[in-house]
mmCIF file of C-alpha atoms and ligand atoms in Angstrom:
data_model
loop_
_atom_site.group_PDB
_atom_site.id
_atom_site.type_symbol
_atom_site.label_atom_id
_atom_site.label_comp_id
_atom_site.label_asym_id
_atom_site.label_seq_id
_atom_site.Cartn_x
_atom_site.Cartn_y
_atom_site.Cartn_z
ATOM 1 C CA MET A 65 0.994 -19.427 -25.296
ATOM 2 C CA ILE A 66 3.493 -18.388 -22.529
ATOM 3 C CA LYS A 67 7.144 -19.334 -23.519
ATOM 4 C CA LEU A 68 8.743 -20.883 -20.427
ATOM 5 C CA PRO A 69 12.319 -20.028 -19.608
ATOM 6 C CA LYS A 70 14.811 -23.013 -20.006
ATOM 7 C CA TRP A 71 15.775 -24.796 -16.803
ATOM 8 C CA ASP A 72 19.444 -24.109 -16.436
ATOM 9 C CA GLN A 73 20.757 -25.999 -13.363
ATOM 10 C CA THR A 74 24.345 -24.711 -13.603
ATOM 11 C CA LEU A 75 23.014 -21.142 -13.588
ATOM 12 C CA ILE A 76 20.536 -21.930 -10.654
ATOM 13 C CA ASN A 77 23.551 -23.506 -8.666
ATOM 14 C CA LYS A 78 25.656 -20.376 -9.405
ATOM 15 C CA TYR A 79 23.163 -18.039 -7.776
ATOM 16 C CA ASN A 80 21.778 -20.265 -5.186
ATOM 17 C CA VAL A 81 23.828 -18.605 -2.417
ATOM 18 C CA SER A 82 23.142 -15.952 0.073
ATOM 19 C CA GLY A 83 23.775 -12.531 -1.271
ATOM 20 C CA PRO A 84 23.462 -8.892 -0.041
ATOM 21 C CA ARG A 85 20.202 -6.949 -0.621
ATOM 22 C CA TYR A 86 20.390 -5.399 -4.088
ATOM 23 C CA THR A 87 18.614 -2.208 -3.578
ATOM 24 C CA SER A 88 21.606 -0.214 -4.768
ATOM 25 C CA TYR A 89 24.767 -1.019 -6.755
ATOM 26 C CA PRO A 90 27.363 -1.358 -5.618
ATOM 27 C CA THR A 91 25.608 -2.921 -2.513
ATOM 28 C CA ALA A 92 26.456 -1.396 0.995
ATOM 29 C CA LEU A 93 28.820 -4.224 1.655
ATOM 30 C CA SER A 94 31.073 -2.984 -1.179
ATOM 31 C CA LEU A 95 31.387 0.525 0.317
ATOM 32 C CA SER A 96 34.421 1.370 2.158
ATOM 33 C CA GLY A 97 35.782 4.688 3.780
ATOM 34 C CA GLY A 98 39.085 4.507 2.122
ATOM 35 C CA TYR A 99 38.663 7.279 -0.363
ATOM 36 C CA GLN A 100 39.429 11.072 -0.154
ATOM 37 C CA GLN A 101 37.082 13.861 -1.279
ATOM 38 C CA GLN A 102 39.585 14.673 -4.080
ATOM 39 C CA ASP A 103 39.132 11.177 -5.571
ATOM 40 C CA LEU A 104 35.396 11.891 -5.808
ATOM 41 C CA VAL A 105 35.871 15.199 -7.358
ATOM 42 C CA SER A 106 38.291 13.902 -9.957
ATOM 43 C CA ALA A 107 35.935 11.056 -10.891
ATOM 44 C CA ILE A 108 33.165 13.413 -11.405
ATOM 45 C CA LYS A 109 35.243 15.790 -13.519
ATOM 46 C CA SER A 110 36.819 13.033 -15.652
ATOM 47 C CA SER A 111 33.789 10.923 -16.254
ATOM 48 C CA SER A 112 33.009 10.615 -20.025
ATOM 49 C CA SER A 113 29.266 10.498 -19.142
ATOM 50 C CA ARG A 114 27.369 13.687 -18.262
ATOM 51 C CA SER A 115 24.264 11.948 -17.236
ATOM 52 C CA LEU A 116 23.232 11.962 -13.518
ATOM 53 C CA SER A 117 21.028 9.829 -11.421
ATOM 54 C CA LEU A 118 19.904 11.325 -8.207
ATOM 55 C CA TYR A 119 18.563 9.311 -5.357
ATOM 56 C CA ILE A 120 17.106 11.088 -2.300
ATOM 57 C CA HIS A 121 16.433 9.026 0.877
ATOM 58 C CA ILE A 122 13.683 10.214 3.082
ATOM 59 C CA PRO A 123 14.219 8.234 6.249
ATOM 60 C CA PHE A 124 10.898 8.524 7.992
ATOM 61 C CA CYS A 125 7.991 6.160 8.450
ATOM 62 C CA SER A 126 4.894 6.585 10.810
ATOM 63 C CA GLU A 127 4.768 2.843 11.605
ATOM 64 C CA LEU A 128 7.213 -0.177 11.683
ATOM 65 C CA CYS A 129 6.841 -3.022 9.416
ATOM 66 C CA TYR A 130 8.486 -5.957 11.075
ATOM 67 C CA TYR A 131 10.459 -7.342 8.180
ATOM 68 C CA CYS A 132 11.838 -3.963 7.067
ATOM 69 C CA GLY A 133 15.515 -3.724 6.356
ATOM 70 C CA CYS A 134 15.560 -0.171 5.188
ATOM 71 C CA ASN A 135 17.247 2.749 6.914
ATOM 72 C CA LYS A 136 14.371 4.603 8.693
ATOM 73 C CA VAL A 137 13.147 6.411 11.839
ATOM 74 C CA ILE A 138 9.750 5.681 13.144
ATOM 75 C CA THR A 139 7.901 8.795 14.012
ATOM 76 C CA ARG A 140 4.656 10.573 13.756
ATOM 77 C CA HIS A 141 6.310 14.072 13.911
ATOM 78 C CA GLN A 142 6.269 15.359 10.296
ATOM 79 C CA SER A 143 8.208 18.455 11.607
ATOM 80 C CA LYS A 144 11.312 16.176 11.772
ATOM 81 C CA ALA A 145 11.304 16.271 8.093
ATOM 82 C CA ASP A 146 11.857 20.009 8.157
ATOM 83 C CA VAL A 147 15.084 19.716 9.998
ATOM 84 C CA TYR A 148 16.117 16.858 7.660
ATOM 85 C CA LEU A 149 15.452 19.090 4.633
ATOM 86 C CA ASP A 150 17.543 21.865 6.305
ATOM 87 C CA TYR A 151 20.481 19.554 6.332
ATOM 88 C CA LEU A 152 19.719 18.200 2.923
ATOM 89 C CA THR A 153 19.619 21.840 1.572
ATOM 90 C CA LYS A 154 23.313 22.260 2.947
ATOM 91 C CA GLU A 155 24.496 19.003 1.625
ATOM 92 C CA ILE A 156 23.094 19.799 -1.809
ATOM 93 C CA ALA A 157 24.490 23.241 -1.854
ATOM 94 C CA ALA A 158 27.956 21.803 -1.080
ATOM 95 C CA HIS A 159 27.867 19.105 -3.727
ATOM 96 C CA ALA A 160 25.680 20.357 -6.670
ATOM 97 C CA PRO A 161 28.322 22.607 -8.079
ATOM 98 C CA LEU A 162 30.437 19.576 -8.831
ATOM 99 C CA PHE A 163 27.643 18.444 -11.292
ATOM 100 C CA LYS A 164 27.112 21.720 -13.011
ATOM 101 C CA HIS A 165 27.768 20.132 -16.465
ATOM 102 C CA TYR A 166 25.632 17.122 -15.680
ATOM 103 C CA THR A 167 22.026 16.601 -16.779
ATOM 104 C CA VAL A 168 19.633 14.604 -14.446
ATOM 105 C CA GLU A 169 18.397 11.560 -16.465
ATOM 106 C CA GLN A 170 16.729 10.071 -13.322
ATOM 107 C CA LEU A 171 15.529 11.147 -9.976
ATOM 108 C CA HIS A 172 14.329 8.463 -7.349
ATOM 109 C CA LEU A 173 12.876 9.325 -3.984
ATOM 110 C CA GLY A 174 13.104 6.251 -1.660
ATOM 111 C CA GLY A 175 13.198 5.662 2.033
ATOM 112 C CA GLY A 176 11.721 5.047 4.612
ATOM 113 C CA THR A 177 8.620 6.560 3.016
ATOM 114 C CA PRO A 178 9.076 9.660 0.871
ATOM 115 C CA THR A 179 5.325 10.352 1.060
ATOM 116 C CA PHE A 180 5.849 10.995 4.781
ATOM 117 C CA LEU A 181 6.613 14.463 3.552
ATOM 118 C CA THR A 182 3.706 16.861 3.388
ATOM 119 C CA VAL A 183 2.818 18.489 0.068
ATOM 120 C CA LYS A 184 4.578 21.597 1.223
ATOM 121 C CA GLN A 185 7.717 19.734 2.207
ATOM 122 C CA MET A 186 7.687 17.778 -1.031
ATOM 123 C CA THR A 187 7.342 21.003 -3.086
ATOM 124 C CA ARG A 188 10.302 22.493 -1.047
ATOM 125 C CA LEU A 189 12.456 19.509 -1.915
ATOM 126 C CA ILE A 190 11.747 19.521 -5.581
ATOM 127 C CA ASN A 191 12.293 23.244 -5.791
ATOM 128 C CA LEU A 192 15.534 22.761 -4.007
ATOM 129 C CA LEU A 193 16.639 20.165 -6.509
ATOM 130 C CA GLU A 194 15.596 22.081 -9.522
ATOM 131 C CA GLN A 195 17.446 25.134 -8.248
ATOM 132 C CA HIS A 196 20.596 23.120 -8.001
ATOM 133 C CA PHE A 197 20.628 20.557 -10.741
ATOM 134 C CA HIS A 198 19.858 20.564 -14.465
ATOM 135 C CA PHE A 199 16.685 18.689 -15.187
ATOM 136 C CA THR A 200 15.073 18.145 -18.645
ATOM 137 C CA ARG A 201 11.443 17.372 -19.712
ATOM 138 C CA ASN A 202 12.523 13.872 -20.294
ATOM 139 C CA THR A 203 13.974 13.352 -16.761
ATOM 140 C CA GLU A 204 12.539 10.305 -15.207
ATOM 141 C CA ARG A 205 11.093 11.135 -11.832
ATOM 142 C CA GLY A 206 10.293 8.228 -9.515
ATOM 143 C CA ILE A 207 9.063 7.978 -6.046
ATOM 144 C CA GLU A 208 8.375 5.130 -3.674
ATOM 145 C CA ILE A 209 4.696 5.378 -2.088
ATOM 146 C CA ASP A 210 3.151 3.582 0.926
ATOM 147 C CA PRO A 211 -0.437 3.183 0.039
ATOM 148 C CA ARG A 212 -1.538 3.118 3.619
ATOM 149 C CA SER A 213 -0.572 6.780 4.142
ATOM 150 C CA LEU A 214 -0.820 8.910 1.260
ATOM 151 C CA ALA A 215 -2.133 12.416 1.935
ATOM 152 C CA LYS A 216 -5.228 13.433 -0.023
ATOM 153 C CA ASP A 217 -4.320 14.724 -3.442
ATOM 154 C CA MET A 218 -0.755 13.836 -3.036
ATOM 155 C CA LEU A 219 -0.615 11.831 -6.235
ATOM 156 C CA ILE A 220 -2.075 14.891 -8.056
ATOM 157 C CA HIS A 221 0.761 17.098 -6.496
ATOM 158 C CA LEU A 222 3.404 14.570 -7.477
ATOM 159 C CA ARG A 223 2.293 14.727 -11.056
ATOM 160 C CA VAL A 224 2.322 18.653 -11.035
ATOM 161 C CA LEU A 225 5.879 18.340 -9.517
ATOM 162 C CA GLY A 226 6.884 16.301 -12.600
ATOM 163 C CA PHE A 227 6.858 12.813 -11.185
ATOM 164 C CA ASN A 228 6.119 10.204 -13.945
ATOM 165 C CA ARG A 229 6.872 6.912 -12.087
ATOM 166 C CA VAL A 230 5.382 5.488 -8.960
ATOM 167 C CA SER A 231 6.165 2.452 -7.041
ATOM 168 C CA PHE A 232 3.641 1.148 -4.466
ATOM 169 C CA GLY A 233 4.831 -1.003 -1.420
ATOM 170 C CA ILE A 234 2.335 -3.805 -1.370
ATOM 171 C CA GLN A 235 4.249 -6.840 -0.081
ATOM 172 C CA ASP A 236 1.285 -9.289 0.372
ATOM 173 C CA PHE A 237 -2.471 -9.028 0.275
ATOM 174 C CA ASN A 238 -3.201 -11.833 2.940
ATOM 175 C CA ASP A 239 -4.748 -10.683 6.143
ATOM 176 C CA GLU A 240 -2.787 -13.106 8.202
ATOM 177 C CA VAL A 241 0.502 -12.237 6.695
ATOM 178 C CA GLN A 242 -0.224 -8.493 6.969
ATOM 179 C CA GLN A 243 -0.889 -8.903 10.638
ATOM 180 C CA ALA A 244 2.231 -10.896 11.210
ATOM 181 C CA VAL A 245 4.387 -8.240 9.747
ATOM 182 C CA ASN A 246 2.293 -5.320 11.171
ATOM 183 C CA ARG A 247 1.369 -3.905 7.982
ATOM 184 C CA THR A 248 -2.416 -3.959 7.164
ATOM 185 C CA GLN A 249 -3.623 -2.668 4.000
ATOM 186 C CA GLN A 250 -6.664 -3.341 1.783
ATOM 187 C CA VAL A 251 -6.599 -4.478 -1.892
ATOM 188 C CA ASP A 252 -9.306 -1.649 -2.564
ATOM 189 C CA THR A 253 -6.879 0.953 -1.313
ATOM 190 C CA VAL A 254 -4.261 -0.142 -3.681
ATOM 191 C CA LYS A 255 -6.705 -0.490 -6.516
ATOM 192 C CA THR A 256 -8.090 3.061 -6.110
ATOM 193 C CA LEU A 257 -4.453 4.375 -6.075
ATOM 194 C CA ILE A 258 -3.328 2.502 -9.265
ATOM 195 C CA THR A 259 -6.488 3.578 -11.057
ATOM 196 C CA GLN A 260 -5.757 7.261 -10.028
ATOM 197 C CA ALA A 261 -2.052 6.991 -11.071
ATOM 198 C CA ARG A 262 -3.222 5.651 -14.509
ATOM 199 C CA GLU A 263 -5.650 8.543 -14.951
ATOM 200 C CA LEU A 264 -3.135 11.044 -14.047
ATOM 201 C CA GLY A 265 -0.715 9.784 -16.655
ATOM 202 C CA PHE A 266 2.157 8.195 -14.696
ATOM 203 C CA LYS A 267 3.909 6.290 -17.365
ATOM 204 C CA SER A 268 5.335 3.627 -15.157
ATOM 205 C CA ILE A 269 3.616 1.985 -12.202
ATOM 206 C CA ASN A 270 5.506 -0.587 -10.037
ATOM 207 C CA ALA A 271 4.565 -2.833 -7.136
ATOM 208 C CA ASP A 272 6.991 -4.049 -4.482
ATOM 209 C CA MET A 273 6.041 -7.645 -3.320
ATOM 210 C CA ILE A 274 7.990 -9.797 -0.769
ATOM 211 C CA TYR A 275 8.233 -13.571 -0.534
ATOM 212 C CA GLY A 276 9.434 -15.283 2.523
ATOM 213 C CA LEU A 277 7.269 -13.453 5.044
ATOM 214 C CA PRO A 278 5.774 -15.158 7.963
ATOM 215 C CA LYS A 279 2.472 -16.946 7.487
ATOM 216 C CA GLN A 280 3.034 -16.993 3.700
ATOM 217 C CA THR A 281 2.445 -20.312 1.928
ATOM 218 C CA PRO A 282 2.784 -21.091 -1.749
ATOM 219 C CA GLN A 283 -1.067 -21.097 -2.029
ATOM 220 C CA SER A 284 -1.571 -17.787 -0.158
ATOM 221 C CA PHE A 285 1.252 -16.054 -2.171
ATOM 222 C CA GLU A 286 -0.281 -17.454 -5.435
ATOM 223 C CA LYS A 287 -3.592 -15.787 -4.421
ATOM 224 C CA THR A 288 -1.715 -12.405 -3.663
ATOM 225 C CA ILE A 289 -0.020 -12.468 -7.199
ATOM 226 C CA ALA A 290 -3.418 -13.310 -8.875
ATOM 227 C CA GLN A 291 -4.888 -10.263 -7.082
ATOM 228 C CA LEU A 292 -1.905 -8.192 -8.200
ATOM 229 C CA ILE A 293 -2.304 -9.298 -11.776
ATOM 230 C CA ALA A 294 -6.006 -8.551 -11.751
ATOM 231 C CA LEU A 295 -5.020 -4.905 -10.728
HETATM 232 C C1 SAM B 328 11.384 2.045 1.232
HETATM 233 S S1 SAM B 328 10.226 0.769 1.063
HETATM 234 C C2 SAM B 328 8.881 1.441 0.020
HETATM 235 C C3 SAM B 328 8.120 2.692 0.431
HETATM 236 C C4 SAM B 328 7.372 2.549 1.641
HETATM 237 N N1 SAM B 328 8.131 2.720 2.868
HETATM 238 C C5 SAM B 328 6.639 1.330 1.843
HETATM 239 O O1 SAM B 328 6.880 0.501 2.700
HETATM 240 O O2 SAM B 328 5.499 1.220 1.091
HETATM 241 C C6 SAM B 328 10.911 -0.210 -0.275
HETATM 242 C C7 SAM B 328 10.686 -1.727 -0.361
HETATM 243 O O3 SAM B 328 11.743 -2.422 0.264
HETATM 244 C C8 SAM B 328 11.161 -3.645 0.454
HETATM 245 N N2 SAM B 328 11.752 -4.254 1.692
HETATM 246 C C9 SAM B 328 11.847 -3.653 2.799
HETATM 247 N N3 SAM B 328 12.440 -4.365 3.802
HETATM 248 C C10 SAM B 328 12.951 -5.549 3.082
HETATM 249 C C11 SAM B 328 13.650 -6.619 3.439
HETATM 250 N N4 SAM B 328 14.130 -6.794 4.671
HETATM 251 N N5 SAM B 328 13.970 -7.496 2.442
HETATM 252 C C12 SAM B 328 13.522 -7.306 1.215
HETATM 253 N N6 SAM B 328 12.834 -6.242 0.852
HETATM 254 C C13 SAM B 328 12.587 -5.298 1.770
HETATM 255 C C14 SAM B 328 9.724 -3.657 0.517
HETATM 256 O O4 SAM B 328 9.094 -4.287 -0.608
HETATM 257 C C15 SAM B 328 9.405 -2.159 0.341
HETATM 258 O O5 SAM B 328 8.235 -1.889 -0.341
HETATM 259 S S1 SF4 B 329 6.817 1.655 5.698
HETATM 260 FE FE1 SF4 B 329 8.297 0.875 4.121
HETATM 261 S S2 SF4 B 329 10.322 1.719 4.900
HETATM 262 FE FE2 SF4 B 329 8.887 2.000 6.473
HETATM 263 S S3 SF4 B 329 9.015 0.324 7.871
HETATM 264 FE FE3 SF4 B 329 7.518 -0.316 6.347
HETATM 265 S S4 SF4 B 329 8.562 -1.284 4.641
HETATM 266 FE FE4 SF4 B 329 10.112 -0.206 5.854
#
Protein backbone atom coordinates (compact mmCIF):
# COMPACT_ATOMS: atom_id res chain seq x y z
CA MET A 1 0.00 0.00 0.00
CA ILE A 2 1.55 3.32 -1.08
CA LYS A 3 1.47 6.02 1.59
CA LEU A 4 0.48 9.27 -0.07
CA PRO A 5 2.00 12.55 1.15
CA LYS A 6 -0.22 14.88 3.17
CA TRP A 7 -1.78 17.72 1.14
CA ASP A 8 -0.36 20.93 2.65
CA GLN A 9 -1.91 23.96 0.93
CA THR A 10 0.29 26.47 2.80
CA LEU A 11 3.44 24.69 1.64
CA ILE A 12 2.09 24.43 -1.91
CA ASN A 13 1.29 28.17 -1.98
CA LYS A 14 4.74 28.99 -0.64
CA TYR A 15 6.49 27.27 -3.57
CA ASN A 16 3.88 28.02 -6.25
CA VAL A 17 5.99 30.86 -7.69
CA SER A 18 8.46 31.10 -10.56
CA GLY A 19 11.98 30.22 -9.53
CA PRO A 20 15.39 29.84 -11.14
CA ARG A 21 16.51 26.49 -12.55
CA TYR A 22 18.14 24.60 -9.72
CA THR A 23 20.82 22.79 -11.67
CA SER A 24 23.39 24.21 -9.29
CA TYR A 25 23.40 25.77 -5.84
CA PRO A 26 23.61 28.68 -5.49
CA THR A 27 21.78 29.24 -8.77
CA ALA A 28 23.31 31.38 -11.51
CA LEU A 29 21.07 34.32 -10.48
CA SER A 30 22.87 34.52 -7.12
CA LEU A 31 26.34 34.75 -8.59
CA SER A 32 28.03 38.13 -8.80
CA GLY A 33 31.38 39.47 -9.95
CA GLY A 34 32.04 41.30 -6.72
CA TYR A 35 34.69 39.09 -5.19
CA GLN A 36 38.48 39.05 -5.43
CA GLN A 37 40.68 36.04 -6.11
CA GLN A 38 42.07 36.42 -2.58
CA ASP A 39 38.56 35.94 -1.12
CA LEU A 40 38.34 32.60 -2.86
CA VAL A 41 41.82 31.56 -1.71
CA SER A 42 41.00 32.53 1.90
CA ALA A 43 37.70 30.65 1.83
CA ILE A 44 39.38 27.51 0.51
CA LYS A 45 42.14 27.70 3.14
CA SER A 46 39.87 28.44 6.08
CA SER A 47 37.11 25.97 5.29
CA SER A 48 36.61 23.43 8.08
CA SER A 49 35.79 20.79 5.47
CA ARG A 50 38.41 19.05 3.38
CA SER A 51 35.86 17.42 1.06
CA LEU A 52 35.69 18.56 -2.52
CA SER A 53 33.00 18.18 -5.18
CA LEU A 54 34.24 18.72 -8.72
CA TYR A 55 31.93 19.62 -11.57
CA ILE A 56 33.34 19.60 -15.10
CA HIS A 57 31.21 21.13 -17.85
CA ILE A 58 31.58 19.74 -21.36
CA PRO A 59 29.72 22.29 -23.49
CA PHE A 60 29.26 20.39 -26.77
CA CYS A 61 26.28 18.66 -28.38
CA SER A 62 25.91 17.37 -31.91
CA GLU A 63 22.26 18.47 -32.24
CA LEU A 64 20.00 21.07 -30.63
CA CYS A 65 17.02 20.07 -28.48
CA TYR A 66 14.62 23.00 -28.74
CA TYR A 67 13.76 23.19 -25.02
CA CYS A 68 17.39 23.19 -23.90
CA GLY A 69 18.48 25.75 -21.33
CA CYS A 70 22.02 24.42 -20.85
CA ASN A 71 25.22 26.21 -21.76
CA LYS A 72 26.31 24.45 -24.96
CA VAL A 73 27.75 24.78 -28.45
CA ILE A 74 26.20 22.72 -31.25
CA THR A 75 28.86 21.12 -33.43
CA ARG A 76 29.79 17.86 -35.12
CA HIS A 77 33.53 18.60 -34.85
CA GLN A 78 34.87 16.49 -32.01
CA SER A 79 38.30 18.09 -32.44
CA LYS A 80 36.85 21.22 -30.79
CA ALA A 81 36.90 19.27 -27.56
CA ASP A 82 40.70 18.92 -27.83
CA VAL A 83 41.05 22.70 -27.76
CA TYR A 84 38.62 22.87 -24.84
CA LEU A 85 40.64 20.25 -22.94
CA ASP A 86 43.82 22.27 -23.60
CA TYR A 87 42.25 25.27 -21.83
CA LEU A 88 40.84 23.09 -19.08
CA THR A 89 44.33 21.74 -18.47
CA LYS A 90 45.62 25.29 -17.90
CA GLU A 91 42.70 26.17 -15.65
CA ILE A 92 43.13 23.02 -13.54
CA ALA A 93 46.90 23.47 -13.26
CA ALA A 94 46.28 27.03 -12.01
CA HIS A 95 43.66 26.17 -9.39
CA ALA A 96 44.28 22.59 -8.26
CA PRO A 97 47.22 23.51 -5.94
CA LEU A 98 44.72 25.41 -3.76
CA PHE A 99 43.01 22.09 -3.06
CA LYS A 100 46.05 19.98 -2.27
CA HIS A 101 44.71 19.17 1.21
CA TYR A 102 41.26 18.29 -0.10
CA THR A 103 39.83 14.89 -1.07
CA VAL A 104 37.41 14.56 -3.95
CA GLU A 105 34.16 13.09 -2.60
CA GLN A 106 32.22 13.63 -5.80
CA LEU A 107 33.07 14.15 -9.45
CA HIS A 108 30.31 15.06 -11.87
CA LEU A 109 30.59 15.55 -15.63
CA GLY A 110 27.75 17.58 -17.11
CA GLY A 111 27.06 19.70 -20.13
CA GLY A 112 26.19 19.95 -22.94
CA THR A 113 26.96 16.33 -23.48
CA PRO A 114 30.01 14.87 -21.72
CA THR A 115 29.82 11.77 -23.92
CA PHE A 116 30.45 14.06 -26.91
CA LEU A 117 34.10 13.33 -25.99
CA THR A 118 35.82 10.41 -27.68
CA VAL A 119 37.14 7.59 -25.50
CA LYS A 120 40.62 9.07 -25.95
CA GLN A 121 39.48 12.55 -24.88
CA MET A 122 37.58 11.14 -21.90
CA THR A 123 40.66 9.21 -20.80
CA ARG A 124 42.75 12.38 -21.15
CA LEU A 125 40.29 14.30 -18.95
CA ILE A 126 40.22 11.69 -16.19
CA ASN A 127 44.02 11.31 -16.22
CA LEU A 128 44.29 15.08 -15.93
CA LEU A 129 41.95 15.19 -12.94
CA GLU A 130 43.64 12.28 -11.20
CA GLN A 131 47.02 13.90 -11.71
CA HIS A 132 45.91 17.13 -10.00
CA PHE A 133 43.36 16.09 -7.38
CA HIS A 134 43.25 13.50 -4.63
CA PHE A 135 40.64 10.81 -5.40
CA THR A 136 39.85 7.77 -3.26
CA ARG A 137 38.27 4.42 -4.06
CA ASN A 138 35.06 5.77 -2.56
CA THR A 139 34.85 8.88 -4.73
CA GLU A 140 31.48 9.06 -6.43
CA ARG A 141 32.05 9.57 -10.15
CA GLY A 142 28.97 10.53 -12.14
CA ILE A 143 28.31 11.49 -15.73
CA GLU A 144 25.37 12.73 -17.85
CA ILE A 145 24.74 10.61 -20.92
CA ASP A 146 22.75 11.29 -24.07
CA PRO A 147 21.46 7.80 -25.03
CA ARG A 148 21.25 8.82 -28.69
CA SER A 149 24.94 9.39 -29.21
CA LEU A 150 26.91 7.03 -27.06
CA ALA A 151 30.05 5.72 -28.73
CA LYS A 152 30.34 1.94 -28.89
CA ASP A 153 31.88 0.56 -25.69
CA MET A 154 31.81 4.00 -24.03
CA LEU A 155 29.91 2.65 -21.00
CA ILE A 156 32.60 0.00 -20.53
CA HIS A 157 35.32 2.64 -20.77
CA LEU A 158 33.52 4.86 -18.28
CA ARG A 159 33.45 1.98 -15.83
CA VAL A 160 37.15 1.32 -16.41
CA LEU A 161 37.77 5.03 -15.72
CA GLY A 162 36.09 4.61 -12.35
CA PHE A 163 32.63 6.06 -13.02
CA ASN A 164 29.96 4.56 -10.76
CA ARG A 165 26.94 6.80 -11.50
CA VAL A 166 25.21 7.47 -14.81
CA SER A 167 22.39 9.83 -15.66
CA PHE A 168 20.51 9.25 -18.90
CA GLY A 169 18.73 12.17 -20.62
CA ILE A 170 15.33 10.79 -21.60
CA GLN A 171 12.80 13.66 -21.27
CA ASP A 172 9.80 11.92 -22.91
CA PHE A 173 9.11 8.70 -24.84
CA ASN A 174 6.19 10.00 -26.93
CA ASP A 175 6.98 10.29 -30.68
CA GLU A 176 5.03 13.50 -31.23
CA VAL A 177 6.65 15.20 -28.24
CA GLN A 178 10.09 14.03 -29.33
CA GLN A 179 9.60 15.41 -32.83
CA ALA A 180 8.34 18.73 -31.46
CA VAL A 181 11.52 19.20 -29.44
CA ASN A 182 13.88 17.77 -32.09
CA ARG A 183 14.98 14.85 -29.95
CA THR A 184 13.95 11.45 -31.19
CA GLN A 185 15.09 8.38 -29.29
CA GLN A 186 13.67 4.89 -28.89
CA VAL A 187 12.64 3.21 -25.65
CA ASP A 188 14.66 0.18 -26.76
CA THR A 189 17.89 2.18 -26.98
CA VAL A 190 17.43 3.38 -23.42
CA LYS A 191 16.48 -0.12 -22.28
CA THR A 192 19.64 -1.63 -23.76
CA LEU A 193 21.80 1.01 -22.09
CA ILE A 194 20.15 0.66 -18.68
CA THR A 195 20.59 -3.12 -18.86
CA GLN A 196 24.24 -2.71 -19.82
CA ALA A 197 24.81 -0.16 -17.04
CA ARG A 198 23.34 -2.58 -14.49
CA GLU A 199 25.47 -5.44 -15.78
CA LEU A 200 28.58 -3.30 -15.60
CA GLY A 201 27.86 -2.54 -11.94
CA PHE A 202 27.06 1.18 -12.01
CA LYS A 203 25.69 1.64 -8.53
CA SER A 204 23.36 4.53 -9.38
CA ILE A 205 21.34 5.00 -12.56
CA ASN A 206 19.35 8.20 -13.01
CA ALA A 207 16.88 9.33 -15.67
CA ASP A 208 16.17 12.98 -16.55
CA MET A 209 12.55 13.61 -17.53
CA ILE A 210 10.88 16.92 -18.39
CA TYR A 211 7.24 17.91 -18.04
CA GLY A 212 5.85 20.99 -19.77
CA LEU A 213 7.16 20.09 -23.23
CA PRO A 214 5.07 20.85 -26.35
CA LYS A 215 2.50 18.19 -27.32
CA GLN A 216 2.64 16.61 -23.86
CA THR A 217 -0.68 15.80 -22.25
CA PRO A 218 -1.29 14.36 -18.78
CA GLN A 219 -2.22 11.06 -20.52
CA SER A 220 0.85 10.97 -22.77
CA PHE A 221 3.17 11.79 -19.88
CA GLU A 222 1.50 9.15 -17.72
CA LYS A 223 2.38 6.62 -20.42
CA THR A 224 5.98 7.90 -20.57
CA ILE A 225 6.31 7.52 -16.81
CA ALA A 226 4.82 4.01 -16.95
CA GLN A 227 7.40 3.08 -19.62
CA LEU A 228 10.15 4.51 -17.43
CA ILE A 229 8.98 2.59 -14.37
CA ALA A 230 8.88 -0.60 -16.46
CA LEU A 231 12.58 -0.07 -17.24
C1 LIG B 1 23.10 18.44 -19.88
S1 LIG B 1 21.64 17.63 -20.16
C2 LIG B 1 21.97 15.86 -20.10
C3 LIG B 1 23.00 15.26 -20.98
C4 LIG B 1 22.71 15.26 -22.45
N1 LIG B 1 23.05 16.53 -22.99
C5 LIG B 1 21.31 14.90 -22.78
O1 LIG B 1 20.54 15.79 -23.13
O2 LIG B 1 20.97 13.72 -22.66
C6 LIG B 1 20.93 17.70 -18.55
C7 LIG B 1 19.45 17.73 -18.46
O3 LIG B 1 18.98 19.05 -18.34
C8 LIG B 1 17.59 19.05 -18.56
N2 LIG B 1 17.22 20.29 -19.23
C9 LIG B 1 17.75 20.82 -20.35
N3 LIG B 1 17.14 21.98 -20.67
C10 LIG B 1 16.21 22.19 -19.71
C11 LIG B 1 15.26 23.23 -19.47
N4 LIG B 1 15.16 24.26 -20.28
N5 LIG B 1 14.49 23.13 -18.39
C12 LIG B 1 14.58 22.06 -17.56
N6 LIG B 1 15.43 21.05 -17.72
C13 LIG B 1 16.25 21.12 -18.79
C14 LIG B 1 17.30 17.81 -19.44
O4 LIG B 1 16.44 16.94 -18.71
C15 LIG B 1 18.65 17.20 -19.65
O5 LIG B 1 18.61 15.80 -19.66
S1 LIG C 1 21.70 17.10 -25.93
FE1 LIG C 1 21.32 17.77 -23.79
S2 LIG C 1 22.57 19.60 -23.47
FE2 LIG C 1 22.51 19.18 -25.69
S3 LIG C 1 20.88 20.44 -26.50
FE3 LIG C 1 19.95 18.46 -25.97
S4 LIG C 1 19.27 18.64 -23.79
FE4 LIG C 1 20.65 20.34 -24.24
